[in-house]
PDB file of C-alpha atoms in Angstrom:
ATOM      1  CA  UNK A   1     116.454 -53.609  76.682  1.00 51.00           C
ATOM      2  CA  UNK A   2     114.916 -52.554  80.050  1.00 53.00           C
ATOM      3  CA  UNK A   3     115.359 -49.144  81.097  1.00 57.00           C
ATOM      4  CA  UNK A   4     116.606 -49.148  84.797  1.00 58.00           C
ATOM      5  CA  UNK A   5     114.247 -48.436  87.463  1.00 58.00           C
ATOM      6  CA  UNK A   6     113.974 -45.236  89.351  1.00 53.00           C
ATOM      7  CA  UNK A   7     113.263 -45.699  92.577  1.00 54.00           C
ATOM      8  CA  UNK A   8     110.167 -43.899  93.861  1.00 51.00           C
ATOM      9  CA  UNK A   9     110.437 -41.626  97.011  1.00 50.00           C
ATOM     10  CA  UNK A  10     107.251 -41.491  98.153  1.00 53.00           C
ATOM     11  CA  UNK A  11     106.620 -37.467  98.421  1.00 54.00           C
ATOM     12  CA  UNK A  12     104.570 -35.091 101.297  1.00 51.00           C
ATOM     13  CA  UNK A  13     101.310 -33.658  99.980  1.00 52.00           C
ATOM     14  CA  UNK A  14     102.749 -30.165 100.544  1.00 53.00           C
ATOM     15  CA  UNK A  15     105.952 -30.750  98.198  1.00 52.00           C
ATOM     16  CA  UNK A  16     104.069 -29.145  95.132  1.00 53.00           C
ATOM     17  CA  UNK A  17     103.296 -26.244  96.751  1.00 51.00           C
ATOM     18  CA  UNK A  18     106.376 -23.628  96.390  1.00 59.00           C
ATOM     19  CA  UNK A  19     107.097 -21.950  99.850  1.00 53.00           C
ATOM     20  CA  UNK A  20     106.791 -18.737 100.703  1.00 51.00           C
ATOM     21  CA  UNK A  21     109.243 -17.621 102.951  1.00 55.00           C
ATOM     22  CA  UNK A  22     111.963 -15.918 101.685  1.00 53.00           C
ATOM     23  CA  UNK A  23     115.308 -17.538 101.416  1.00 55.00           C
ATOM     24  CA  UNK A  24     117.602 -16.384 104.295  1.00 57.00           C
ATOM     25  CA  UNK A  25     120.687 -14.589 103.360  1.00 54.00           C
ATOM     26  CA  UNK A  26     123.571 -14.585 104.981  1.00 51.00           C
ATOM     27  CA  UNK A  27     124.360 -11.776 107.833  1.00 49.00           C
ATOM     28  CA  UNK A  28     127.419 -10.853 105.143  1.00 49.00           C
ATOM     29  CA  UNK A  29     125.119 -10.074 102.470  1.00 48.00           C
ATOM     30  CA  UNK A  30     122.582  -7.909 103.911  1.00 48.00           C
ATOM     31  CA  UNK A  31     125.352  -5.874 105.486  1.00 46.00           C
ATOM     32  CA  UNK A  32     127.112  -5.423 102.563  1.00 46.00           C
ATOM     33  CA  UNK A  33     123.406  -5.009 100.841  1.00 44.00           C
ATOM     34  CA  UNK A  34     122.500  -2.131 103.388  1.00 52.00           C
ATOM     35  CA  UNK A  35     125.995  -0.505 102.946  1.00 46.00           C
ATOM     36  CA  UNK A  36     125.192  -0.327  99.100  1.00 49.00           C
ATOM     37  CA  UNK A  37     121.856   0.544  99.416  1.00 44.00           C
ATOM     38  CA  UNK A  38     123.315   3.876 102.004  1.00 46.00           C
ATOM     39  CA  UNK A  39     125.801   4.519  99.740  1.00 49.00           C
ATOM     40  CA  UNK A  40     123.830   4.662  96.808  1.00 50.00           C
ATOM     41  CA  UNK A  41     121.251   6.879  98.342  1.00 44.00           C
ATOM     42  CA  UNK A  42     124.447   8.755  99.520  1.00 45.00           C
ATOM     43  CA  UNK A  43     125.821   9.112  95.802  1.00 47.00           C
ATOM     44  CA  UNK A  44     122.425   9.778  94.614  1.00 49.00           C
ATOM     45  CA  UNK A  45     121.856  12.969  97.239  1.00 44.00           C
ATOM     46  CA  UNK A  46     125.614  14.017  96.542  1.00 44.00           C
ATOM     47  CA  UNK A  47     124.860  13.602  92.846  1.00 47.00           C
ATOM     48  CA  UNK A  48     121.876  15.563  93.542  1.00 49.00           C
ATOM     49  CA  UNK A  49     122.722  18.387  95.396  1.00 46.00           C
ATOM     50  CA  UNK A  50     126.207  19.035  92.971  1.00 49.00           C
ATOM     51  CA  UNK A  51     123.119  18.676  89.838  1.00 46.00           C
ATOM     52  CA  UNK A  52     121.161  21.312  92.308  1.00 49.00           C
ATOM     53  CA  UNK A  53     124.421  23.678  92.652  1.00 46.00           C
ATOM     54  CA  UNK A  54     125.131  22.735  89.043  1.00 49.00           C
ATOM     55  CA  UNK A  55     121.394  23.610  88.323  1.00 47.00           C
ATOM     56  CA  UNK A  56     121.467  26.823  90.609  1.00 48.00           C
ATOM     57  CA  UNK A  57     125.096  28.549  89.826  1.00 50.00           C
ATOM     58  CA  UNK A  58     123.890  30.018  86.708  1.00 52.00           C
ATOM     59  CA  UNK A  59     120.651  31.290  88.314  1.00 50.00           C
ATOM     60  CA  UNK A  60     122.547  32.825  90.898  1.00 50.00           C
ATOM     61  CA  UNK A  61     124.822  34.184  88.521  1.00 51.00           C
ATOM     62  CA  UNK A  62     122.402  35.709  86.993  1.00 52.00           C
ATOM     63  CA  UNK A  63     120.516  37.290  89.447  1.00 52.00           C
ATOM     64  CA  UNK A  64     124.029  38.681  92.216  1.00 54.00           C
ATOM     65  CA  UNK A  65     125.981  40.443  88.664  1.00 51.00           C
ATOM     66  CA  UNK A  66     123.501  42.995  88.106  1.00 51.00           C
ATOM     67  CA  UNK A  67     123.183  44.030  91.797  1.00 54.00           C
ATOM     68  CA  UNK A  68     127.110  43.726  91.618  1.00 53.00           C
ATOM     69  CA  UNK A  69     127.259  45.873  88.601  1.00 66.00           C
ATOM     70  CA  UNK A  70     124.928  47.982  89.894  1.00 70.00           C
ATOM     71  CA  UNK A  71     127.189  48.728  92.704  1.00 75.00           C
ATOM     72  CA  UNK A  72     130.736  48.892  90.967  1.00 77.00           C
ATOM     73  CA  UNK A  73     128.899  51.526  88.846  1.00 77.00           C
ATOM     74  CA  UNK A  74     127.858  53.533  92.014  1.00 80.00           C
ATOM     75  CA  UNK A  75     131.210  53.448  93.122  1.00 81.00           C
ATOM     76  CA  UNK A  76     132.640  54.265  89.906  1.00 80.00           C
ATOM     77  CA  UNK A  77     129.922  57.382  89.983  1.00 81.00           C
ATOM     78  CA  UNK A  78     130.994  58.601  93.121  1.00 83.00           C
ATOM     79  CA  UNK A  79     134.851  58.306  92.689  1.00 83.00           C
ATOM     80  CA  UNK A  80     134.490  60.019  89.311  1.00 83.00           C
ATOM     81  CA  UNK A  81     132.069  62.639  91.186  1.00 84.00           C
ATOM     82  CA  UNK A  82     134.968  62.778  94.340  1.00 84.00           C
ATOM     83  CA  UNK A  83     137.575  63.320  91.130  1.00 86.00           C
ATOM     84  CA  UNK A  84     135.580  66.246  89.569  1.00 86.00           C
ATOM     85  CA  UNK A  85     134.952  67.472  92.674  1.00 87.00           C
ATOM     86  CA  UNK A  86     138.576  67.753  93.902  1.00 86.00           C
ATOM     87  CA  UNK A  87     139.786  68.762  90.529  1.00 86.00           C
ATOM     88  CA  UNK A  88     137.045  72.074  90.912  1.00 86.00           C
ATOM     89  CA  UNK A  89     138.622  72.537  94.097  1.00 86.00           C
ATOM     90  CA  UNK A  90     142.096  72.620  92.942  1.00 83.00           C
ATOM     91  CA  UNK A  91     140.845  74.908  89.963  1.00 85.00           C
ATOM     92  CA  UNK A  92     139.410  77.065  92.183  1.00 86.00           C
ATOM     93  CA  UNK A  93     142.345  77.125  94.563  1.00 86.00           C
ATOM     94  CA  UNK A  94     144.541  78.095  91.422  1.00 88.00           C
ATOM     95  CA  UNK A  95     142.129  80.690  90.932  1.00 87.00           C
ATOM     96  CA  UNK A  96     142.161  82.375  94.556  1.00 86.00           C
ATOM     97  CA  UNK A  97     145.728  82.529  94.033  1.00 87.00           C
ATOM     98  CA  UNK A  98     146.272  84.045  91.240  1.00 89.00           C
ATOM     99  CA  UNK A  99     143.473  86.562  91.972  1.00 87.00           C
ATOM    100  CA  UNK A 100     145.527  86.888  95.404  1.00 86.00           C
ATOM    101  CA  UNK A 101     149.277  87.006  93.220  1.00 88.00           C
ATOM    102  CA  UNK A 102     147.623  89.662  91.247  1.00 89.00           C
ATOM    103  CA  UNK A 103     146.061  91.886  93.537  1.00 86.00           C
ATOM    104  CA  UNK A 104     149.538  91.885  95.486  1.00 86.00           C
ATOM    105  CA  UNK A 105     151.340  92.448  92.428  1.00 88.00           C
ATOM    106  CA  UNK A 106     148.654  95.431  91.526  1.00 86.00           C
ATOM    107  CA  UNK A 107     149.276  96.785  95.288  1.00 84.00           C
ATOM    108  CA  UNK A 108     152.958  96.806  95.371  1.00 87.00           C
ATOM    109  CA  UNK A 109     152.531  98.558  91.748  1.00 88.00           C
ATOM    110  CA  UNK A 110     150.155 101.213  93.189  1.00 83.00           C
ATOM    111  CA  UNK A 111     152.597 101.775  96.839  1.00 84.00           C
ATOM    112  CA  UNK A 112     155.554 102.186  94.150  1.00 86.00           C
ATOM    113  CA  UNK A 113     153.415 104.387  91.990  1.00 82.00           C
ATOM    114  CA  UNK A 114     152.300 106.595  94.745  1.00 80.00           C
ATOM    115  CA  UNK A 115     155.540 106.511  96.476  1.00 83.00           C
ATOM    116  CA  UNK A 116     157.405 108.097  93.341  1.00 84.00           C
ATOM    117  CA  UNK A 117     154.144 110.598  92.992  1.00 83.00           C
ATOM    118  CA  UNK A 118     155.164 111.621  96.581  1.00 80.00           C
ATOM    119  CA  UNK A 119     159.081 111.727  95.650  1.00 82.00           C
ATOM    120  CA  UNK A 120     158.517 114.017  92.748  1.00 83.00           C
ATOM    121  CA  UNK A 121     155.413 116.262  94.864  1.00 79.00           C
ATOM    122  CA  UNK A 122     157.719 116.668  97.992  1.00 80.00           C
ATOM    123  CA  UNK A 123     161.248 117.755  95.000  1.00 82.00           C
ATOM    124  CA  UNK A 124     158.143 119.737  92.909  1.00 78.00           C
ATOM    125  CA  UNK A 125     157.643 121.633  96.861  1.00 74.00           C
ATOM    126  CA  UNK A 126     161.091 122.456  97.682  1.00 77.00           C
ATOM    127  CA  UNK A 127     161.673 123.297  94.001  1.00 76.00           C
ATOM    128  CA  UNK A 128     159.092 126.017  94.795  1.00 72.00           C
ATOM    129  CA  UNK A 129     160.216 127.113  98.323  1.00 73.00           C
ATOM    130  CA  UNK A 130     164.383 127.578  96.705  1.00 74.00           C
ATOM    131  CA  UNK A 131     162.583 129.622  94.059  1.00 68.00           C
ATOM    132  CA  UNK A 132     160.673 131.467  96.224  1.00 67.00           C
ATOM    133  CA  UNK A 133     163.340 132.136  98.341  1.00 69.00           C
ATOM    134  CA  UNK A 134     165.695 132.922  95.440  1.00 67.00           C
ATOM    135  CA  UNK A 135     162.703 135.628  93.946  1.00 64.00           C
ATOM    136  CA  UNK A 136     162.665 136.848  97.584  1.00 64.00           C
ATOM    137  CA  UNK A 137     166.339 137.523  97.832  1.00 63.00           C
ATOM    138  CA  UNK A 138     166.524 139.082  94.377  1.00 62.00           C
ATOM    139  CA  UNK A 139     163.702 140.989  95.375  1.00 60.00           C
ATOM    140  CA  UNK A 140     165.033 142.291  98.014  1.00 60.00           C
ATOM    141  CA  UNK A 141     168.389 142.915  96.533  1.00 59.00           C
ATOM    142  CA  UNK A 142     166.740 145.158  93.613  1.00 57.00           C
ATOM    143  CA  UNK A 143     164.853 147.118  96.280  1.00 54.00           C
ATOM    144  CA  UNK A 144     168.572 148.064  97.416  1.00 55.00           C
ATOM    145  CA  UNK A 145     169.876 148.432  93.857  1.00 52.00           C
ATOM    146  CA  UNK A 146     166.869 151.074  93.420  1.00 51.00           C
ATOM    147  CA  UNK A 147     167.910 152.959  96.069  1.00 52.00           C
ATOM    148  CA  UNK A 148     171.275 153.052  95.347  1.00 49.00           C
ATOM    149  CA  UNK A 149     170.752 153.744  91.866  1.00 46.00           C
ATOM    150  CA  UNK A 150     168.268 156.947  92.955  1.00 47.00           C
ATOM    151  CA  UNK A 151     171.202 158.577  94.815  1.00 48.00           C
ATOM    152  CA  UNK A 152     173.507 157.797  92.252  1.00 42.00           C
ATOM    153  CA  UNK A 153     171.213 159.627  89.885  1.00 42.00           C
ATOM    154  CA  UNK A 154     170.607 162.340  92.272  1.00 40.00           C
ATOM    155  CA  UNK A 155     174.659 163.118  92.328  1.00 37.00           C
ATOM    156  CA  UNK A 156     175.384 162.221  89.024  1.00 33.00           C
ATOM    157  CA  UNK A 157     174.756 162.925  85.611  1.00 34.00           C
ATOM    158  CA  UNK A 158     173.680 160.916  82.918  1.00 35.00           C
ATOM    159  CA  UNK A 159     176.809 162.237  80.610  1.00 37.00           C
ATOM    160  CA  UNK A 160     179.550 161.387  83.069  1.00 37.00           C
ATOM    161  CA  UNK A 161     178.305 158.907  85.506  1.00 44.00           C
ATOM    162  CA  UNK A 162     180.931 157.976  88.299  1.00 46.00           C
ATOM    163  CA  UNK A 163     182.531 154.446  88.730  1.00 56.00           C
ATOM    164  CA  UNK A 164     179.674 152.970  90.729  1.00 73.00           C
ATOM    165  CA  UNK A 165     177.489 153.468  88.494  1.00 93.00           C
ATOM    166  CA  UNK A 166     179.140 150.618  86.576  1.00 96.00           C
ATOM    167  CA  UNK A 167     178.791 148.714  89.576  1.00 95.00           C
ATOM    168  CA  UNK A 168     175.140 149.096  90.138  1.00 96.00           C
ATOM    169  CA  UNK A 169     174.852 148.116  86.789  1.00 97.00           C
ATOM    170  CA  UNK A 170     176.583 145.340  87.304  1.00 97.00           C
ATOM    171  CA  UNK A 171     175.440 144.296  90.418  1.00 96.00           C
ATOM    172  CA  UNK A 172     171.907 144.509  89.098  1.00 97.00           C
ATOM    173  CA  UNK A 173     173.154 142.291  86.479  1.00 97.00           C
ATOM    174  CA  UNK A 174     174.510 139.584  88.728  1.00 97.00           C
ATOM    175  CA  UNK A 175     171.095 139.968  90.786  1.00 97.00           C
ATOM    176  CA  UNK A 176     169.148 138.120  87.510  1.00 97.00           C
ATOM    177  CA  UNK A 177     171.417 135.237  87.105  1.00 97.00           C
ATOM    178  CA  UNK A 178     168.658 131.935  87.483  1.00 96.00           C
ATOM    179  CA  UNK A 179     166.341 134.365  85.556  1.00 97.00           C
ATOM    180  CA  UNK A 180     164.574 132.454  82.635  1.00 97.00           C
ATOM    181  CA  UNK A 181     165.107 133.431  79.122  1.00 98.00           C
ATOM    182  CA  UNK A 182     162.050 134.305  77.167  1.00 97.00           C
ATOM    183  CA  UNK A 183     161.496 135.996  73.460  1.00 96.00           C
ATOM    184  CA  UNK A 184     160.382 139.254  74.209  1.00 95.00           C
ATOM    185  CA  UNK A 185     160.037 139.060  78.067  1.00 96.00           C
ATOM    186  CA  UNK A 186     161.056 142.578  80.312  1.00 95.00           C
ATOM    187  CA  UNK A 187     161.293 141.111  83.710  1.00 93.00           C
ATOM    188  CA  UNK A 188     161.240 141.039  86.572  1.00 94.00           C
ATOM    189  CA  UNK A 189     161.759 137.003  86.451  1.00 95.00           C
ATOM    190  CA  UNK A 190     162.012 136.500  82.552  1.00 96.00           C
ATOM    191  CA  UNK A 191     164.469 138.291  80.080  1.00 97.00           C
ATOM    192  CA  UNK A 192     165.339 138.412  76.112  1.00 97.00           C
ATOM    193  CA  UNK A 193     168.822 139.372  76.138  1.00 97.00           C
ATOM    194  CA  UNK A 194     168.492 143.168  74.789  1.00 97.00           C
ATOM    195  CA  UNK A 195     165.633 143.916  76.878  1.00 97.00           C
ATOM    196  CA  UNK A 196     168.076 143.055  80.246  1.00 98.00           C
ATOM    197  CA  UNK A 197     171.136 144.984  78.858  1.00 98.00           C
ATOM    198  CA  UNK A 198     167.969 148.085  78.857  1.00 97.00           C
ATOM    199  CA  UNK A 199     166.332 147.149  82.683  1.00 97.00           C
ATOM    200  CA  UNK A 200     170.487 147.344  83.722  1.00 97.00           C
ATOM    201  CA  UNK A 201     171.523 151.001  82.612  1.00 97.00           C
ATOM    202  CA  UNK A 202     168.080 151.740  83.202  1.00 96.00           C
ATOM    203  CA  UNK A 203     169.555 151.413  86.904  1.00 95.00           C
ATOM    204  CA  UNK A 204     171.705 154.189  86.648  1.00 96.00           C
ATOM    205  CA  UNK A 205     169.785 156.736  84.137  1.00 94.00           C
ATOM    206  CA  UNK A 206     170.745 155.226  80.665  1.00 96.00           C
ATOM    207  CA  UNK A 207     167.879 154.743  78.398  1.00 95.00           C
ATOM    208  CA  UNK A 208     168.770 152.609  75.800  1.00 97.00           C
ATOM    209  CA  UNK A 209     166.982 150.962  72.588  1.00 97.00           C
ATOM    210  CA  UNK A 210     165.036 148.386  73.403  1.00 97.00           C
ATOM    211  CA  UNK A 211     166.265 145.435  70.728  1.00 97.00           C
ATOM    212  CA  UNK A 212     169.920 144.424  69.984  1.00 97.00           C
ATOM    213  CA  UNK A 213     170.473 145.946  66.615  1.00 97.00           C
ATOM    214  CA  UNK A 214     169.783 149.610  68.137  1.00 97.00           C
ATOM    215  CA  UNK A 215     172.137 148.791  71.070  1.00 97.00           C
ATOM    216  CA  UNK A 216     174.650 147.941  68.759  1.00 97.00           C
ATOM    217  CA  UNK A 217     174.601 151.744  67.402  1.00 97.00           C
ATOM    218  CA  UNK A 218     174.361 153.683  71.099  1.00 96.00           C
ATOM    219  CA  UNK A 219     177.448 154.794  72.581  1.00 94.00           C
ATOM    220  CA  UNK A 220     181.194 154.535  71.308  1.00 96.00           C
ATOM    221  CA  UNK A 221     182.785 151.882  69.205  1.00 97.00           C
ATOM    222  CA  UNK A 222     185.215 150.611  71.703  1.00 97.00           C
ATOM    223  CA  UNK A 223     188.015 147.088  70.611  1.00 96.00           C
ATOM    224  CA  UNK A 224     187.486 143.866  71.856  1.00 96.00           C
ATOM    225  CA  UNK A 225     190.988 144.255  73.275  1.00 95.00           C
ATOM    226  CA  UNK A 226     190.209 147.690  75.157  1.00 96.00           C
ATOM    227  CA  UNK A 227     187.420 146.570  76.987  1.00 97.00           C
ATOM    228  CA  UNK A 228     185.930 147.743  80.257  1.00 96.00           C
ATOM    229  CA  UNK A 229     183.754 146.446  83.279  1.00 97.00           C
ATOM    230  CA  UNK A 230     180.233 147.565  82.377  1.00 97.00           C
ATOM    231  CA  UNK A 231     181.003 147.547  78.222  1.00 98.00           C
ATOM    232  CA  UNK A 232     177.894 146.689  76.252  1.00 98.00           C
ATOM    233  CA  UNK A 233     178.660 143.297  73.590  1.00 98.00           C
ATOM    234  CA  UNK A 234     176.945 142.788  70.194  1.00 98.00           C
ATOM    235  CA  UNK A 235     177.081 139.418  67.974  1.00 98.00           C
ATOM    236  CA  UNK A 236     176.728 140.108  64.586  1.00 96.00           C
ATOM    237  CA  UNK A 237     176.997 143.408  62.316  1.00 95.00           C
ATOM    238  CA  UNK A 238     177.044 146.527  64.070  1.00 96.00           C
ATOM    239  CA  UNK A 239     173.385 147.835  63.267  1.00 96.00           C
ATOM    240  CA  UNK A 240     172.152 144.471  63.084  1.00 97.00           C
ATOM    241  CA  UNK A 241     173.017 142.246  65.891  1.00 97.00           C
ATOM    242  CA  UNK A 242     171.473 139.734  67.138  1.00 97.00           C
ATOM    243  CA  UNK A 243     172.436 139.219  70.371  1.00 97.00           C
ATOM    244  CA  UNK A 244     173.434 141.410  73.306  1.00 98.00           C
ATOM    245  CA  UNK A 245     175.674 140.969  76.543  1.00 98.00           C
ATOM    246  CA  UNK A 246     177.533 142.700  79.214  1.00 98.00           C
ATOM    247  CA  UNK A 247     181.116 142.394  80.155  1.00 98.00           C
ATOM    248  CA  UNK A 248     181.850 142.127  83.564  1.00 97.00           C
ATOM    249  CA  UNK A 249     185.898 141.764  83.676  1.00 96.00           C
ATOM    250  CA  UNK A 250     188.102 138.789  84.256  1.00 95.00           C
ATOM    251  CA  UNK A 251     186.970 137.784  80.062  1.00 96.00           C
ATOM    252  CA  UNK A 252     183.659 136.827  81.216  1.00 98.00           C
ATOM    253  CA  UNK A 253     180.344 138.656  80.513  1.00 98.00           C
ATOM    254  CA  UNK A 254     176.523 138.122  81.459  1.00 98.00           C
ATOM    255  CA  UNK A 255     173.700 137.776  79.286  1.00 98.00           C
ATOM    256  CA  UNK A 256     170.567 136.122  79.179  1.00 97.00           C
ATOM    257  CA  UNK A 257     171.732 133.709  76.608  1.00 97.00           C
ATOM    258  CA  UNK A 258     168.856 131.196  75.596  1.00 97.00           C
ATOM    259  CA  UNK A 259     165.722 129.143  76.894  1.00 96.00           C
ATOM    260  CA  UNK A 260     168.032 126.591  77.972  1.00 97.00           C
ATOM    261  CA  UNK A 261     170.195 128.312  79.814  1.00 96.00           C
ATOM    262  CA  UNK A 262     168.177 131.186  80.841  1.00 97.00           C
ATOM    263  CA  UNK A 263     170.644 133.952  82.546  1.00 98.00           C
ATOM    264  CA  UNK A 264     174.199 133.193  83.259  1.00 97.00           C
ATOM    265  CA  UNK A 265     177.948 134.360  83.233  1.00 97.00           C
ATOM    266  CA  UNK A 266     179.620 132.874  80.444  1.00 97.00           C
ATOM    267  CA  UNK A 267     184.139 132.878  79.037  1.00 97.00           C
ATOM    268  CA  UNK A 268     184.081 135.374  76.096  1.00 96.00           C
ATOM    269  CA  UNK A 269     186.930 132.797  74.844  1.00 95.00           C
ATOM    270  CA  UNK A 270     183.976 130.509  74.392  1.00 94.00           C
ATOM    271  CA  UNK A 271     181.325 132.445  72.321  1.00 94.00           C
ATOM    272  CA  UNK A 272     183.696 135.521  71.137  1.00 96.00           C
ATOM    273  CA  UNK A 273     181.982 138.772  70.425  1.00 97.00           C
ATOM    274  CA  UNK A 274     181.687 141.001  66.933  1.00 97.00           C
ATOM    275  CA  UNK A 275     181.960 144.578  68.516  1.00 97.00           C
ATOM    276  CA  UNK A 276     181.209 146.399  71.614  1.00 98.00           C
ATOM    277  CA  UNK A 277     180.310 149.546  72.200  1.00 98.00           C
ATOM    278  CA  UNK A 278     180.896 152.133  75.282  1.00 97.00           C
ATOM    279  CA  UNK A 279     177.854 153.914  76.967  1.00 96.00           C
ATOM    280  CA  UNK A 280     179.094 154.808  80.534  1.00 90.00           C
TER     281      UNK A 280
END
């Protein structure tokens, strides 16, 4: 069997040779080639730049925290140093005033001090002056009694003295009431209680023993119920008493008792005698 017959085309001497140009696209596909091509290089500088971020956070993280750190621990620093320092400041505030609560305390202590030192110097000062004046006064008093008690000697004698003899006695008596009372003491401002009984008949011309247990034997035995202005008083047993007094009428008599009490009128009812005896 024949194979069919191709017909020949009869061919240009350039056919073999494969052209050079390139084959033209369509205005569609470069467009849409260019937009790919500018959006890759767009995705590729995007991609870049977020790798270059990506790449640079942790460098920059590592170089800004210390500086960062460095500064939150200055701050810290100085607000700890601003703390300590206001705390020093409100120590030393609590200091200055308690030093300042304590001196006033110490001052008003001090006026209070010296203010009751001034009460008891200006009492202690007219203590003195009302004793002085008292002294004075008795003083002046005894220089009468003395004088009266001279002319009463001069008219009188010792045996038989008149009635105002008693009453100088007395009156001297009266004179040392305030007197202190002091063991063995003769006067003029101190007394034991025998030794005044002596300074008052003294007055008028009576010498008399100087202690209480002689007293007790001078003159005559007289009653507690007979008794007279000017009567000498004995506690105890007659030749050995052991306190003296005077009565002075109206059952009262005057002694010079004890240190606490010194001279004074005192109620016979109160401190009843043991005897008395008569010597004017």
């Amino acid at each position: 069997m024949k194979e069919p017959l191709v017909p020949v085309v009869p061919m240009s001497h350039t056919a073999h040779i494969r052209s050079h140009r390139k084959p033209r696209r369509s205005a569609t596909s470069s467009i849409a080639l260019r937009a790919g091509v500018a959006g890759g290089v767009l995705s590729m500088a995007a991609a870049g730049a977020s790798a270059s971020a990506n790449a640079a956070e942790p460098v920059t993280q590592t170089i800004e925290l210390p500086t960062l750190t460095a500064d939150m621990s200055a701050q810290v620093a100085q607000s700890a140093a601003a703390t300590q320092q206001a705390a020093a400041n409100y120590e030393l505030r609590a200091e200055r005033d308690a030093a300042a609560a304590k001196a006033a305390a110490e001052a008003k202590k001090d006026l209070a001090e010296a203010k009751k030192k001034a009460e008891a110097k200006k009492k202690a000062a007219e203590a003195a002056r009302k004793a002085a004046a008292e002294r004075a006064a008795r003083s002046a008093e005894r220089a009468t009694l003395s004088t009266a008690s001279a002319s009463a000697s001069a008219s009188t004698s010792v045996s038989a003295p008149s009635s105002g003899s008693v009453a100088t006695v007395i009156a001297f008596l009266k004179a040392q009431v305030g007197d202190a009372y002091v063991m063995g003491a003769t006067g003029p401002n101190a007394w034991d209680c025998s030794s005044l009984v002596q300074a008052a008949y003294k007055q008028v011309g009576v010498d008399l023993p100087r202690v209480s247990q002689d007293q007790s034997m001078a003159g005559t035995d007289v009653s507690l119920s007979n008794l007279q202005v000017g009567d000498i008083l004995y506690w105890g047993g007659k030749g050995s008493a052991y306190h003296v007094g005077v009565y002075i009428g109206d059952g009262q008599y005057l002694d010079a008792a004890n240190p606490s009490k010194g001279v004074v009128i005192q109620d016979l009812s109160g401190y009843p005698a043991d005897g008395a005896v008569r010597v004017l």
